[in-house]
PDB file of C-alpha atoms in Angstrom:
ATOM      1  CA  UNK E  74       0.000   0.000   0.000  1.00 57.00           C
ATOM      2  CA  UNK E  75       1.497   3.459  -1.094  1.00 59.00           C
ATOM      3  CA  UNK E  76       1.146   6.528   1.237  1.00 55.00           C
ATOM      4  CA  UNK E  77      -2.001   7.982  -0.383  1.00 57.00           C
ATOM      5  CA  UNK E  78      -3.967   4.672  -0.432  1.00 53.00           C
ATOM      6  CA  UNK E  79      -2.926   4.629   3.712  1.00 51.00           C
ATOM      7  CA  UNK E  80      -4.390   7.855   3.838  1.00 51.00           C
ATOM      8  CA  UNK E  81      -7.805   7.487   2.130  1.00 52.00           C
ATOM      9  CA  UNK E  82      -8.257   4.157   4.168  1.00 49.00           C
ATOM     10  CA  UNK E  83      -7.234   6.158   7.230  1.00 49.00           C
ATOM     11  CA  UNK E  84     -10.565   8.425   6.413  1.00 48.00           C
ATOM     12  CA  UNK E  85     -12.829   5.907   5.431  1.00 49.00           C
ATOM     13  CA  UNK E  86     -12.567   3.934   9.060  1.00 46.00           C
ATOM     14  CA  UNK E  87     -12.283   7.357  10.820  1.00 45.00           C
ATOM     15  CA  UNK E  88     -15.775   8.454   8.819  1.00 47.00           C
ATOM     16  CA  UNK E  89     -17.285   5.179  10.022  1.00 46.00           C
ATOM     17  CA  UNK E  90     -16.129   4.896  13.634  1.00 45.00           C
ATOM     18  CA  UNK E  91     -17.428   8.557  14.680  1.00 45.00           C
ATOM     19  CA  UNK E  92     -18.670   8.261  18.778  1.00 49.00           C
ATOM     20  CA  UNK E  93     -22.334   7.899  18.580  1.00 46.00           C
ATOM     21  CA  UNK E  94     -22.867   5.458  15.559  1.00 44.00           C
ATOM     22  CA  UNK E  95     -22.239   2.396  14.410  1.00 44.00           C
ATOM     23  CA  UNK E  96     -21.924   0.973  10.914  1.00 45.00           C
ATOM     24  CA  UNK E  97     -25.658   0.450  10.568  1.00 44.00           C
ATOM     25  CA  UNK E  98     -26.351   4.108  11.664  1.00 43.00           C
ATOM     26  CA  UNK E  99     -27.843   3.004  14.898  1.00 42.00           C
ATOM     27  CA  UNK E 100     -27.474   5.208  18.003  1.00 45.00           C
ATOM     28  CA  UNK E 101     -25.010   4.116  21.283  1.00 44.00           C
ATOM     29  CA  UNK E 102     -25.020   4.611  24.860  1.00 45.00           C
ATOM     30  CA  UNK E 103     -23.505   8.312  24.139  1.00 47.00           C
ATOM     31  CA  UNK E 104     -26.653   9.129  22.288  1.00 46.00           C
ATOM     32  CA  UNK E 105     -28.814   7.625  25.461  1.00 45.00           C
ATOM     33  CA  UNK E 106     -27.709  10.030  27.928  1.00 47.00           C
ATOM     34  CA  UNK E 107     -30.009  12.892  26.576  1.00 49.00           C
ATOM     35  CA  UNK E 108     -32.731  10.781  27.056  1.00 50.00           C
ATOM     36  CA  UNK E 109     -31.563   9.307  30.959  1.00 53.00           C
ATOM     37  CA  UNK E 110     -32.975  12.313  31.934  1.00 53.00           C
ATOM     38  CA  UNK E 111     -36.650  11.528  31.126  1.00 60.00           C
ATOM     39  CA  UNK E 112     -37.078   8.588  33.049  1.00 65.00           C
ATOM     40  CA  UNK E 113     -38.974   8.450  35.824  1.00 63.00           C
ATOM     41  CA  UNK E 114     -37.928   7.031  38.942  1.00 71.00           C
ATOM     42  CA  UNK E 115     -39.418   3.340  39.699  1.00 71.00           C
ATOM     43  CA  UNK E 116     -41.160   3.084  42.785  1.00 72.00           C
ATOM     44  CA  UNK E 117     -41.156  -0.405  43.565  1.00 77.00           C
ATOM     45  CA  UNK E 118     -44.982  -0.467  44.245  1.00 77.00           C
ATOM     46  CA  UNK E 119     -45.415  -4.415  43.230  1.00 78.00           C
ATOM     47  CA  UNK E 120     -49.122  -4.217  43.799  1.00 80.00           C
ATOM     48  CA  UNK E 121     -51.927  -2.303  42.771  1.00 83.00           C
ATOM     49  CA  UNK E 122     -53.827  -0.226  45.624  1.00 82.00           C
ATOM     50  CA  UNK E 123     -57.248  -1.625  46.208  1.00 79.00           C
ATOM     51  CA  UNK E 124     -59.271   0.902  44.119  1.00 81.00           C
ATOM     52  CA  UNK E 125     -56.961   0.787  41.379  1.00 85.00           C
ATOM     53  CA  UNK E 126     -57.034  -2.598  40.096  1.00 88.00           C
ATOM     54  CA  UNK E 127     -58.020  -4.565  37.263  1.00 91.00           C
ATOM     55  CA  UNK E 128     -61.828  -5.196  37.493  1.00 92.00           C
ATOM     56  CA  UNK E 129     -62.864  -8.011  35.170  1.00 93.00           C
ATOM     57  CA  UNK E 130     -66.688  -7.347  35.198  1.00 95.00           C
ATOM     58  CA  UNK E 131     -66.240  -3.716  34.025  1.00 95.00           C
ATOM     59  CA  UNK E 132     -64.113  -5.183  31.264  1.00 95.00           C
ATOM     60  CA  UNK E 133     -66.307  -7.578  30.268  1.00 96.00           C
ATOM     61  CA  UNK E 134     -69.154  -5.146  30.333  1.00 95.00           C
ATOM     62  CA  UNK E 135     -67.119  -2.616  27.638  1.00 95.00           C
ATOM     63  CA  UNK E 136     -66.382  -5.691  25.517  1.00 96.00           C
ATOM     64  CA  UNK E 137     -69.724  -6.390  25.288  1.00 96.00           C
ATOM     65  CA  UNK E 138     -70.809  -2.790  24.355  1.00 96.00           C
ATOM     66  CA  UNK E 139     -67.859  -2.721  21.678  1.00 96.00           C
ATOM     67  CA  UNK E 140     -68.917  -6.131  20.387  1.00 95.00           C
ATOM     68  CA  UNK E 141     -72.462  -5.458  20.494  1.00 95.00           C
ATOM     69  CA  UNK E 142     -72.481  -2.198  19.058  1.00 95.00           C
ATOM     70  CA  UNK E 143     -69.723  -3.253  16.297  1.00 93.00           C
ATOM     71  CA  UNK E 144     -71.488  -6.457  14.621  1.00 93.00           C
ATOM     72  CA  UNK E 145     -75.139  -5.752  15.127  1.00 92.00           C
ATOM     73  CA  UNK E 146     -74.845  -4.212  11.596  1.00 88.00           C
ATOM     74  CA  UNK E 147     -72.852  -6.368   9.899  1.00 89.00           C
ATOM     75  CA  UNK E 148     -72.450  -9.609   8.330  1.00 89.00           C
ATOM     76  CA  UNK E 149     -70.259 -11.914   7.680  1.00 89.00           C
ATOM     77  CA  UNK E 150     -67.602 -11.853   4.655  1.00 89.00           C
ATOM     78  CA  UNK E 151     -64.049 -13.605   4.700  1.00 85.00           C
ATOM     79  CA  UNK E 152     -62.288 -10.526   3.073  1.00 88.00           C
ATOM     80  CA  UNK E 153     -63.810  -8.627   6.171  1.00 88.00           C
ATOM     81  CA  UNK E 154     -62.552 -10.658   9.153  1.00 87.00           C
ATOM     82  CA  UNK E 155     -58.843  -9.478   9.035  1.00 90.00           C
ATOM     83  CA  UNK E 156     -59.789  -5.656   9.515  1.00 92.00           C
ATOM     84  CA  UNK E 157     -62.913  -6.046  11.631  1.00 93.00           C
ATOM     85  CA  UNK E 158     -60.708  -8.105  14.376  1.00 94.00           C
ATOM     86  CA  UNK E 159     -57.743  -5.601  14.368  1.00 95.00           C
ATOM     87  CA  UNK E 160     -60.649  -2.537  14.662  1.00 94.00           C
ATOM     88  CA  UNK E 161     -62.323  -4.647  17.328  1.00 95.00           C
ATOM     89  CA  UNK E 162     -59.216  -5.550  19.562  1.00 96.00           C
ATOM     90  CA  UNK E 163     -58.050  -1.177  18.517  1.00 96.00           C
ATOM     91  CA  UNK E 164     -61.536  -0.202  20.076  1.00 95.00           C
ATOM     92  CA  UNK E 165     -61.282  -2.567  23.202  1.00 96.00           C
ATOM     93  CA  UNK E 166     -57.921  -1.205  24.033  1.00 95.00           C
ATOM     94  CA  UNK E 167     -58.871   2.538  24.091  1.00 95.00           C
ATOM     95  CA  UNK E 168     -62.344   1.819  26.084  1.00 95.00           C
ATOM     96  CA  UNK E 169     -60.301  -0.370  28.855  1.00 94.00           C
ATOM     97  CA  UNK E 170     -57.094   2.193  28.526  1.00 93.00           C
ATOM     98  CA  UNK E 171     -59.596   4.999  29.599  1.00 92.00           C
ATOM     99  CA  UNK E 172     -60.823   3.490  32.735  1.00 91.00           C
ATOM    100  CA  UNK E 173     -58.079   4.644  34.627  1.00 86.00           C
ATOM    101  CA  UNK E 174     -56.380   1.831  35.976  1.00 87.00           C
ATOM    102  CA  UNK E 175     -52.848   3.406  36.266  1.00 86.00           C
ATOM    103  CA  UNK E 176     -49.495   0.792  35.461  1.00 88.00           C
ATOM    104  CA  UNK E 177     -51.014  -1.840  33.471  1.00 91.00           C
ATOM    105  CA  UNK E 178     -50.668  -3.244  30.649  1.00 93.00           C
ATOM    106  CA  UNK E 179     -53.416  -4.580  28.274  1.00 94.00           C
ATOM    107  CA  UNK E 180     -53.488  -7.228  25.731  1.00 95.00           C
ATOM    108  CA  UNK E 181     -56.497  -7.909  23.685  1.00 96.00           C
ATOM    109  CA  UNK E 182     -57.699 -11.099  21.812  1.00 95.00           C
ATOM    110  CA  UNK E 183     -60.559 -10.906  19.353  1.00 95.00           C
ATOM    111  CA  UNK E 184     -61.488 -14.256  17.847  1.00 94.00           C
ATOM    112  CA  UNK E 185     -64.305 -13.557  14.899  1.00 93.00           C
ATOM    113  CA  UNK E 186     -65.681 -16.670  12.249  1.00 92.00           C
ATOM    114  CA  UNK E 187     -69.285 -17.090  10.268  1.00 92.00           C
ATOM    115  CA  UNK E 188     -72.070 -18.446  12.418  1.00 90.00           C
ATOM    116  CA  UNK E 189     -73.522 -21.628  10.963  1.00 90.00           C
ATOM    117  CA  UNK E 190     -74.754 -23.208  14.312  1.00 85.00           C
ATOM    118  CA  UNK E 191     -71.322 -24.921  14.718  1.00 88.00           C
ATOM    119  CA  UNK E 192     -69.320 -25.395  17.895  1.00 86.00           C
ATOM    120  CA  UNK E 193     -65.799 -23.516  19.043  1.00 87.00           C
ATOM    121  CA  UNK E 194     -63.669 -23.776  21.312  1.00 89.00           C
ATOM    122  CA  UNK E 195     -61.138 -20.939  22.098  1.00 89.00           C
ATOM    123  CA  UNK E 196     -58.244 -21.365  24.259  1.00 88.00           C
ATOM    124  CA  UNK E 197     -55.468 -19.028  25.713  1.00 86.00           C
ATOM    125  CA  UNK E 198     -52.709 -18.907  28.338  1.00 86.00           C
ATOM    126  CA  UNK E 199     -51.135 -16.602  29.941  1.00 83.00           C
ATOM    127  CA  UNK E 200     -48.997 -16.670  33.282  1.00 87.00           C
ATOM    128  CA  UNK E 201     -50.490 -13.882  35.918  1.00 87.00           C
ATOM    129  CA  UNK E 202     -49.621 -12.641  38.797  1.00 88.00           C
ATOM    130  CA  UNK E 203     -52.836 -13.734  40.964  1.00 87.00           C
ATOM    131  CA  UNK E 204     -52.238 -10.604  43.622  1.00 87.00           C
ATOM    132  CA  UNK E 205     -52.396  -8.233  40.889  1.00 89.00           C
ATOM    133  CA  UNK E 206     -53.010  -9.228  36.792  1.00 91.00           C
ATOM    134  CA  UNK E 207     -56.355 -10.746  35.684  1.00 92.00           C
ATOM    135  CA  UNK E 208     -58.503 -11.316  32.288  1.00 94.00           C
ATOM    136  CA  UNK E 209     -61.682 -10.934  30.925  1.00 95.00           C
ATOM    137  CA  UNK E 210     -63.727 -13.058  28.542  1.00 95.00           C
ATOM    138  CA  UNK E 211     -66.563 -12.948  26.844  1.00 95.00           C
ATOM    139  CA  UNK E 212     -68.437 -13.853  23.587  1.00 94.00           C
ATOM    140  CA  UNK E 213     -71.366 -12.256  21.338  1.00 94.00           C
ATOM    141  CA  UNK E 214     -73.137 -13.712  18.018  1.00 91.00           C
ATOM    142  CA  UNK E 215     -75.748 -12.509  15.878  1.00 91.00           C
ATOM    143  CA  UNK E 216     -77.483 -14.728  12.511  1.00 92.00           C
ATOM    144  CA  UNK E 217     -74.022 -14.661  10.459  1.00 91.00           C
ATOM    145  CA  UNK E 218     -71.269 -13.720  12.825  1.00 93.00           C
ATOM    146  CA  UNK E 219     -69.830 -14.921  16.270  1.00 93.00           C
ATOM    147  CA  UNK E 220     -66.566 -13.469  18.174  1.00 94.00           C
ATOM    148  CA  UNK E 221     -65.088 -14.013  21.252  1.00 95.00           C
ATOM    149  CA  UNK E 222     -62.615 -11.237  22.710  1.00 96.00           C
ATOM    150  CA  UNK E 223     -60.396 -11.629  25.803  1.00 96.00           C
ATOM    151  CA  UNK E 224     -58.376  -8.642  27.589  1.00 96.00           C
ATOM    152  CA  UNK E 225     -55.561  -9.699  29.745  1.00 95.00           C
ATOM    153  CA  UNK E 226     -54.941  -6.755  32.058  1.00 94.00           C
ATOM    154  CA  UNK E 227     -51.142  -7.366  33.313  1.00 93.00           C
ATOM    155  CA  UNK E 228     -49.644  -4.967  36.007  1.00 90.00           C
ATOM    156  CA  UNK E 229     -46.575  -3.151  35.031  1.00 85.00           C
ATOM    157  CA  UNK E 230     -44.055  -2.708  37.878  1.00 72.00           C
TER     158      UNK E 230
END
């Protein structure tokens, strides 16, 4: 290698090993700090107060509403299910999110098929924290359409 080729290699891994990215452009610990400072502080509360916690017969009340209010005017189609089960589990999440319950987390599962008298079964699991996480169920059908939507309500600590 002559001196000029040294050189221009010199540049290229000094243009590529700058503090604060990487070779795929992603951001290091240097580019973290700023954000160190919006944290807040954790404060070990492993339990829910009383008045605060997830109450599975209000969820299963809103799911019911949503579900209720949501299929009542339609019917089945296959191209349909896809979109109607995302805006179904969407609309769940907001309701529940807006009851106030403060540190948890909520995951929603909205099972939808055509009703032709048939039987399902629908199964989950999930490990909970009995003290403090806990689901609701429940399941609505009209002439052409059946779902069954479960909210998991898991506290965040």
């Amino acid at each position: 290698m002559d001196v000029k080729s040294k050189k221009r290699f010199a540049s290229k891994v000094s243009k590529t090993t700058k503090p604060g990215f990487s070779d795929n452009h992603s951001v290091t610990s240097e580019k973290l700090i700023h954000n160190e400072s919006m944290r807040s502080e954790n404060t070990y509360q492993l339990h829910p107060e009383d008045d605060k916690k997830f109450k599975s017969y209000v969820v299963e009340g809103e799911m019911r509403r949503i579900l209720s209010e949501t299929l009542d005017r339609v019917d089945y189609k296959d191209s349909m299910g896809s979109a109607l089960t995302t805006d179904l589990a969407n609309d769940i999440k907001k309701a529940i999110q807006g009851l106030g319950w403060p540190r948890y987390k909520y995951v929603v599962q909205v099972v939808l098929g055509q009703n032709k008298n048939q039987s399902v079964q629908v199964g989950s699991r999930c490990l909970l924290d009995q003290a403090a996480d806990s689901f609701a169920c429940t399941s609505y059908k009209t002439k052409t359409i059946f779902a069954v939507a479960a909210c998991f309500g898991v506290y965040f600590d």
